[in-house]
Amino acid sequence: MTQQDLADKVGVTRQTIIAIEQGKYSPSLPLALKIAKTFGVTIEQVFELNEG
Amino acid sequence: MNRTQKEAMCSLIFFTVTLVFVLLILAARLIFKKDIVYITYFMLATIAITNVLGLLYVLRKQSPREVITDERDKLIKLKALFASFISVMILLAAMLVTLRIAVGMGGSIGVWLLTLILFVISIAAAIVYSAAVLILYLFGKSNA
């Protein structure tokens, strides 16, 4: 799956997916849930809490 | 580059050109005491047409699935709006202090000058907004 495919499926721009991958943007909970659902995994398997 | 960035780029170019143009006309009037009405209208028309064509190009949908705006865009626009508001406040304060020093408490200024000041501040606010959007896209680290 390409970044564009994922972006289209969750309803954001490709730039937002890139920013999430690079850690420049923390998505909202609904978006994080949509991404996890697209991959068919739980939210913890896609995202981790980075404290500090 | 997504649509919000393209719009910001388009606005930045347009408002910067407009600001430079307005200042050039003002300088021509003040220094050479010449009113260049026809050239002014021609230039304004050219800028307006160029901007409309640029916006039409930017706003066309590239694919049926293209997302116009998302949550990150909204967050960036909100931050840029705040930066723009702060710049307006700073510019207004600077203008008021300058006028206070230049004409004193009881002095008066022409209506054209007041209009020009508000016009220039508005354009500057638009420039700050567009620049802030582009900067936040490039370097901004944001959270929803």
mmCIF file of C-alpha atoms in Angstrom:
data_model
loop_
_atom_site.group_PDB
_atom_site.id
_atom_site.type_symbol
_atom_site.label_atom_id
_atom_site.label_comp_id
_atom_site.label_asym_id
_atom_site.label_seq_id
_atom_site.Cartn_x
_atom_site.Cartn_y
_atom_site.Cartn_z
ATOM 1 C CA MET A 1 0.000 0.000 0.000
ATOM 2 C CA THR A 2 1.373 3.396 -0.974
ATOM 3 C CA GLN A 3 1.190 6.569 1.108
ATOM 4 C CA GLN A 4 -1.365 7.942 -1.346
ATOM 5 C CA ASP A 5 -3.536 4.818 -1.017
ATOM 6 C CA LEU A 6 -3.502 5.095 2.769
ATOM 7 C CA ALA A 7 -4.202 8.831 2.598
ATOM 8 C CA ASP A 8 -7.175 8.266 0.309
ATOM 9 C CA LYS A 9 -8.559 5.510 2.529
ATOM 10 C CA VAL A 10 -8.411 7.550 5.749
ATOM 11 C CA GLY A 11 -9.356 10.870 4.105
ATOM 12 C CA VAL A 12 -6.235 12.980 4.542
ATOM 13 C CA THR A 13 -3.554 14.330 2.230
ATOM 14 C CA ARG A 14 -0.392 12.376 1.418
ATOM 15 C CA GLN A 15 1.615 15.123 3.148
ATOM 16 C CA THR A 16 -0.158 14.351 6.421
ATOM 17 C CA ILE A 17 0.753 10.657 6.164
ATOM 18 C CA ILE A 18 4.379 11.654 5.512
ATOM 19 C CA ALA A 19 4.330 14.011 8.519
ATOM 20 C CA ILE A 20 2.938 11.237 10.748
ATOM 21 C CA GLU A 21 5.618 8.816 9.540
ATOM 22 C CA GLN A 22 8.344 11.361 10.229
ATOM 23 C CA GLY A 23 6.971 12.121 13.689
ATOM 24 C CA LYS A 24 6.246 15.731 12.763
ATOM 25 C CA TYR A 25 2.534 15.391 13.358
ATOM 26 C CA SER A 26 0.564 13.487 15.971
ATOM 27 C CA PRO A 27 -2.801 12.498 14.493
ATOM 28 C CA SER A 28 -6.133 12.929 16.234
ATOM 29 C CA LEU A 29 -7.667 9.865 17.854
ATOM 30 C CA PRO A 30 -10.266 9.339 15.077
ATOM 31 C CA LEU A 31 -7.525 9.473 12.419
ATOM 32 C CA ALA A 32 -5.277 7.109 14.396
ATOM 33 C CA LEU A 33 -8.200 4.688 14.726
ATOM 34 C CA LYS A 34 -8.920 4.905 10.990
ATOM 35 C CA ILE A 35 -5.277 4.149 10.163
ATOM 36 C CA ALA A 36 -5.235 1.173 12.524
ATOM 37 C CA LYS A 37 -8.526 -0.095 11.088
ATOM 38 C CA THR A 38 -7.169 0.215 7.532
ATOM 39 C CA PHE A 39 -4.239 -2.029 8.447
ATOM 40 C CA GLY A 40 -6.508 -4.361 10.416
ATOM 41 C CA VAL A 41 -4.507 -4.026 13.606
ATOM 42 C CA THR A 42 -4.935 -2.349 16.966
ATOM 43 C CA ILE A 43 -3.948 1.263 17.525
ATOM 44 C CA GLU A 44 -1.061 0.224 19.829
ATOM 45 C CA GLN A 45 0.486 -1.779 17.013
ATOM 46 C CA VAL A 46 0.681 1.293 14.797
ATOM 47 C CA PHE A 47 1.403 4.058 17.298
ATOM 48 C CA GLU A 48 3.426 4.206 20.467
ATOM 49 C CA LEU A 49 3.485 6.831 23.189
ATOM 50 C CA ASN A 50 6.677 8.829 23.036
ATOM 51 C CA GLU A 51 6.947 10.673 26.358
ATOM 52 C CA GLY A 52 9.265 13.620 26.664
ATOM 53 C CA MET B 1 2.782 20.067 -2.450
ATOM 54 C CA ASN B 2 -0.872 19.861 -1.450
ATOM 55 C CA ARG B 3 -3.651 22.322 -2.124
ATOM 56 C CA THR B 4 -3.248 24.380 1.059
ATOM 57 C CA GLN B 5 0.438 24.899 0.277
ATOM 58 C CA LYS B 6 -0.337 25.866 -3.321
ATOM 59 C CA GLU B 7 -2.959 28.363 -2.151
ATOM 60 C CA ALA B 8 -0.516 29.839 0.359
ATOM 61 C CA MET B 9 2.200 30.106 -2.289
ATOM 62 C CA CYS B 10 -0.214 31.798 -4.688
ATOM 63 C CA SER B 11 -1.378 34.260 -2.009
ATOM 64 C CA LEU B 12 2.160 34.999 -0.889
ATOM 65 C CA ILE B 13 3.256 35.926 -4.414
ATOM 66 C CA PHE B 14 0.105 37.921 -5.127
ATOM 67 C CA PHE B 15 0.099 39.954 -1.912
ATOM 68 C CA THR B 16 3.853 40.573 -1.994
ATOM 69 C CA VAL B 17 3.603 41.881 -5.556
ATOM 70 C CA THR B 18 0.594 43.996 -4.580
ATOM 71 C CA LEU B 19 2.399 45.464 -1.566
ATOM 72 C CA VAL B 20 5.502 46.304 -3.607
ATOM 73 C CA PHE B 21 3.319 47.800 -6.312
ATOM 74 C CA VAL B 22 1.327 49.968 -3.868
ATOM 75 C CA LEU B 23 4.529 51.228 -2.263
ATOM 76 C CA LEU B 24 6.007 52.012 -5.704
ATOM 77 C CA ILE B 25 2.920 54.013 -6.698
ATOM 78 C CA LEU B 26 3.057 55.867 -3.385
ATOM 79 C CA ALA B 27 6.760 56.603 -3.860
ATOM 80 C CA ALA B 28 6.116 57.836 -7.400
ATOM 81 C CA ARG B 29 3.412 60.174 -6.142
ATOM 82 C CA LEU B 30 5.426 61.508 -3.232
ATOM 83 C CA ILE B 31 8.798 61.850 -4.960
ATOM 84 C CA PHE B 32 7.898 62.770 -8.546
ATOM 85 C CA LYS B 33 4.542 64.390 -7.731
ATOM 86 C CA LYS B 34 3.029 62.452 -10.624
ATOM 87 C CA ASP B 35 -0.288 60.664 -10.692
ATOM 88 C CA ILE B 36 0.166 57.617 -12.888
ATOM 89 C CA VAL B 37 -3.501 56.679 -13.145
ATOM 90 C CA TYR B 38 -3.555 54.641 -16.365
ATOM 91 C CA ILE B 39 -0.448 52.621 -15.513
ATOM 92 C CA THR B 40 -1.905 52.016 -12.041
ATOM 93 C CA TYR B 41 -5.162 50.649 -13.449
ATOM 94 C CA PHE B 42 -3.320 48.556 -16.007
ATOM 95 C CA MET B 43 -1.023 47.060 -13.372
ATOM 96 C CA LEU B 44 -3.886 46.388 -10.956
ATOM 97 C CA ALA B 45 -5.886 44.699 -13.724
ATOM 98 C CA THR B 46 -2.864 42.591 -14.687
ATOM 99 C CA ILE B 47 -2.306 41.502 -11.072
ATOM 100 C CA ALA B 48 -6.014 40.688 -10.617
ATOM 101 C CA ILE B 49 -6.217 38.635 -13.838
ATOM 102 C CA THR B 50 -2.973 36.798 -13.042
ATOM 103 C CA ASN B 51 -4.252 35.993 -9.567
ATOM 104 C CA VAL B 52 -7.615 34.700 -10.830
ATOM 105 C CA LEU B 53 -5.878 32.492 -13.412
ATOM 106 C CA GLY B 54 -3.406 31.264 -10.769
ATOM 107 C CA LEU B 55 -6.193 30.443 -8.340
ATOM 108 C CA LEU B 56 -8.188 28.608 -11.027
ATOM 109 C CA TYR B 57 -5.101 26.522 -11.762
ATOM 110 C CA VAL B 58 -4.501 25.793 -8.068
ATOM 111 C CA LEU B 59 -8.125 25.053 -7.197
ATOM 112 C CA ARG B 60 -8.754 22.511 -9.955
ATOM 113 C CA LYS B 61 -9.052 18.987 -8.617
ATOM 114 C CA GLN B 62 -6.172 16.798 -9.679
ATOM 115 C CA SER B 63 -7.944 13.514 -9.089
ATOM 116 C CA PRO B 64 -11.487 12.589 -8.016
ATOM 117 C CA ARG B 65 -10.113 11.082 -4.789
ATOM 118 C CA GLU B 66 -8.017 14.124 -3.891
ATOM 119 C CA VAL B 67 -8.554 15.322 -0.323
ATOM 120 C CA ILE B 68 -8.984 19.095 -0.268
ATOM 121 C CA THR B 69 -8.237 19.738 3.383
ATOM 122 C CA ASP B 70 -7.622 17.597 6.455
ATOM 123 C CA GLU B 71 -7.114 17.989 10.214
ATOM 124 C CA ARG B 72 -3.430 18.933 9.896
ATOM 125 C CA ASP B 73 -4.291 21.648 7.350
ATOM 126 C CA LYS B 74 -6.878 23.072 9.732
ATOM 127 C CA LEU B 75 -4.389 23.106 12.606
ATOM 128 C CA ILE B 76 -1.751 24.818 10.477
ATOM 129 C CA LYS B 77 -4.258 27.389 9.226
ATOM 130 C CA LEU B 78 -5.314 28.136 12.797
ATOM 131 C CA LYS B 79 -1.721 28.722 13.894
ATOM 132 C CA ALA B 80 -1.062 30.877 10.818
ATOM 133 C CA LEU B 81 -4.182 32.912 11.591
ATOM 134 C CA PHE B 82 -2.887 33.523 15.100
ATOM 135 C CA ALA B 83 0.498 34.628 13.716
ATOM 136 C CA SER B 84 -1.299 36.941 11.312
ATOM 137 C CA PHE B 85 -3.389 38.445 14.130
ATOM 138 C CA ILE B 86 -0.271 39.079 16.214
ATOM 139 C CA SER B 87 1.417 40.768 13.246
ATOM 140 C CA VAL B 88 -1.622 43.047 12.759
ATOM 141 C CA MET B 89 -1.503 44.066 16.428
ATOM 142 C CA ILE B 90 2.247 44.791 16.259
ATOM 143 C CA LEU B 91 1.928 46.758 13.005
ATOM 144 C CA LEU B 92 -1.014 48.785 14.323
ATOM 145 C CA ALA B 93 0.888 49.620 17.494
ATOM 146 C CA ALA B 94 3.978 50.588 15.482
ATOM 147 C CA MET B 95 1.902 52.797 13.170
ATOM 148 C CA LEU B 96 0.188 54.511 16.105
ATOM 149 C CA VAL B 97 3.494 55.201 17.844
ATOM 150 C CA THR B 98 4.978 56.515 14.582
ATOM 151 C CA LEU B 99 1.981 58.809 13.988
ATOM 152 C CA ARG B 100 2.093 60.010 17.589
ATOM 153 C CA ILE B 101 5.751 60.981 17.155
ATOM 154 C CA ALA B 102 5.262 62.424 13.664
ATOM 155 C CA VAL B 103 2.146 64.582 14.147
ATOM 156 C CA GLY B 104 1.784 64.754 17.922
ATOM 157 C CA MET B 105 -1.270 64.193 20.107
ATOM 158 C CA GLY B 106 -3.366 66.986 18.600
ATOM 159 C CA GLY B 107 -2.201 66.513 15.012
ATOM 160 C CA SER B 108 -4.227 65.224 12.125
ATOM 161 C CA ILE B 109 -3.603 63.050 9.093
ATOM 162 C CA GLY B 110 -5.311 62.774 5.735
ATOM 163 C CA VAL B 111 -8.021 60.230 5.154
ATOM 164 C CA TRP B 112 -5.978 58.801 2.250
ATOM 165 C CA LEU B 113 -3.081 58.105 4.611
ATOM 166 C CA LEU B 114 -5.305 56.326 7.123
ATOM 167 C CA THR B 115 -6.811 54.260 4.303
ATOM 168 C CA LEU B 116 -3.342 53.458 2.999
ATOM 169 C CA ILE B 117 -2.139 52.398 6.465
ATOM 170 C CA LEU B 118 -5.083 50.030 6.918
ATOM 171 C CA PHE B 119 -4.621 48.701 3.380
ATOM 172 C CA VAL B 120 -0.917 48.035 3.896
ATOM 173 C CA ILE B 121 -1.567 46.369 7.271
ATOM 174 C CA SER B 122 -4.197 44.132 5.660
ATOM 175 C CA ILE B 123 -1.805 43.095 2.908
ATOM 176 C CA ALA B 124 0.985 42.526 5.442
ATOM 177 C CA ALA B 125 -1.365 40.324 7.489
ATOM 178 C CA ALA B 126 -2.149 38.259 4.399
ATOM 179 C CA ILE B 127 1.568 37.915 3.627
ATOM 180 C CA VAL B 128 2.304 36.790 7.193
ATOM 181 C CA TYR B 129 -0.562 34.274 7.025
ATOM 182 C CA SER B 130 0.644 32.749 3.760
ATOM 183 C CA ALA B 131 4.285 32.687 4.875
ATOM 184 C CA ALA B 132 3.296 31.102 8.209
ATOM 185 C CA VAL B 133 1.364 28.336 6.417
ATOM 186 C CA LEU B 134 4.367 27.536 4.207
ATOM 187 C CA ILE B 135 6.830 27.648 7.119
ATOM 188 C CA LEU B 136 4.619 25.430 9.297
ATOM 189 C CA TYR B 137 4.350 22.908 6.470
ATOM 190 C CA LEU B 138 8.102 22.806 6.066
ATOM 191 C CA PHE B 139 9.320 22.943 9.655
ATOM 192 C CA GLY B 140 6.283 22.782 11.907
ATOM 193 C CA LYS B 141 5.902 20.054 14.470
ATOM 194 C CA SER B 142 2.259 19.881 15.438
ATOM 195 C CA ASN B 143 -0.184 17.818 17.416
ATOM 196 C CA ALA B 144 -3.888 17.408 16.861
#
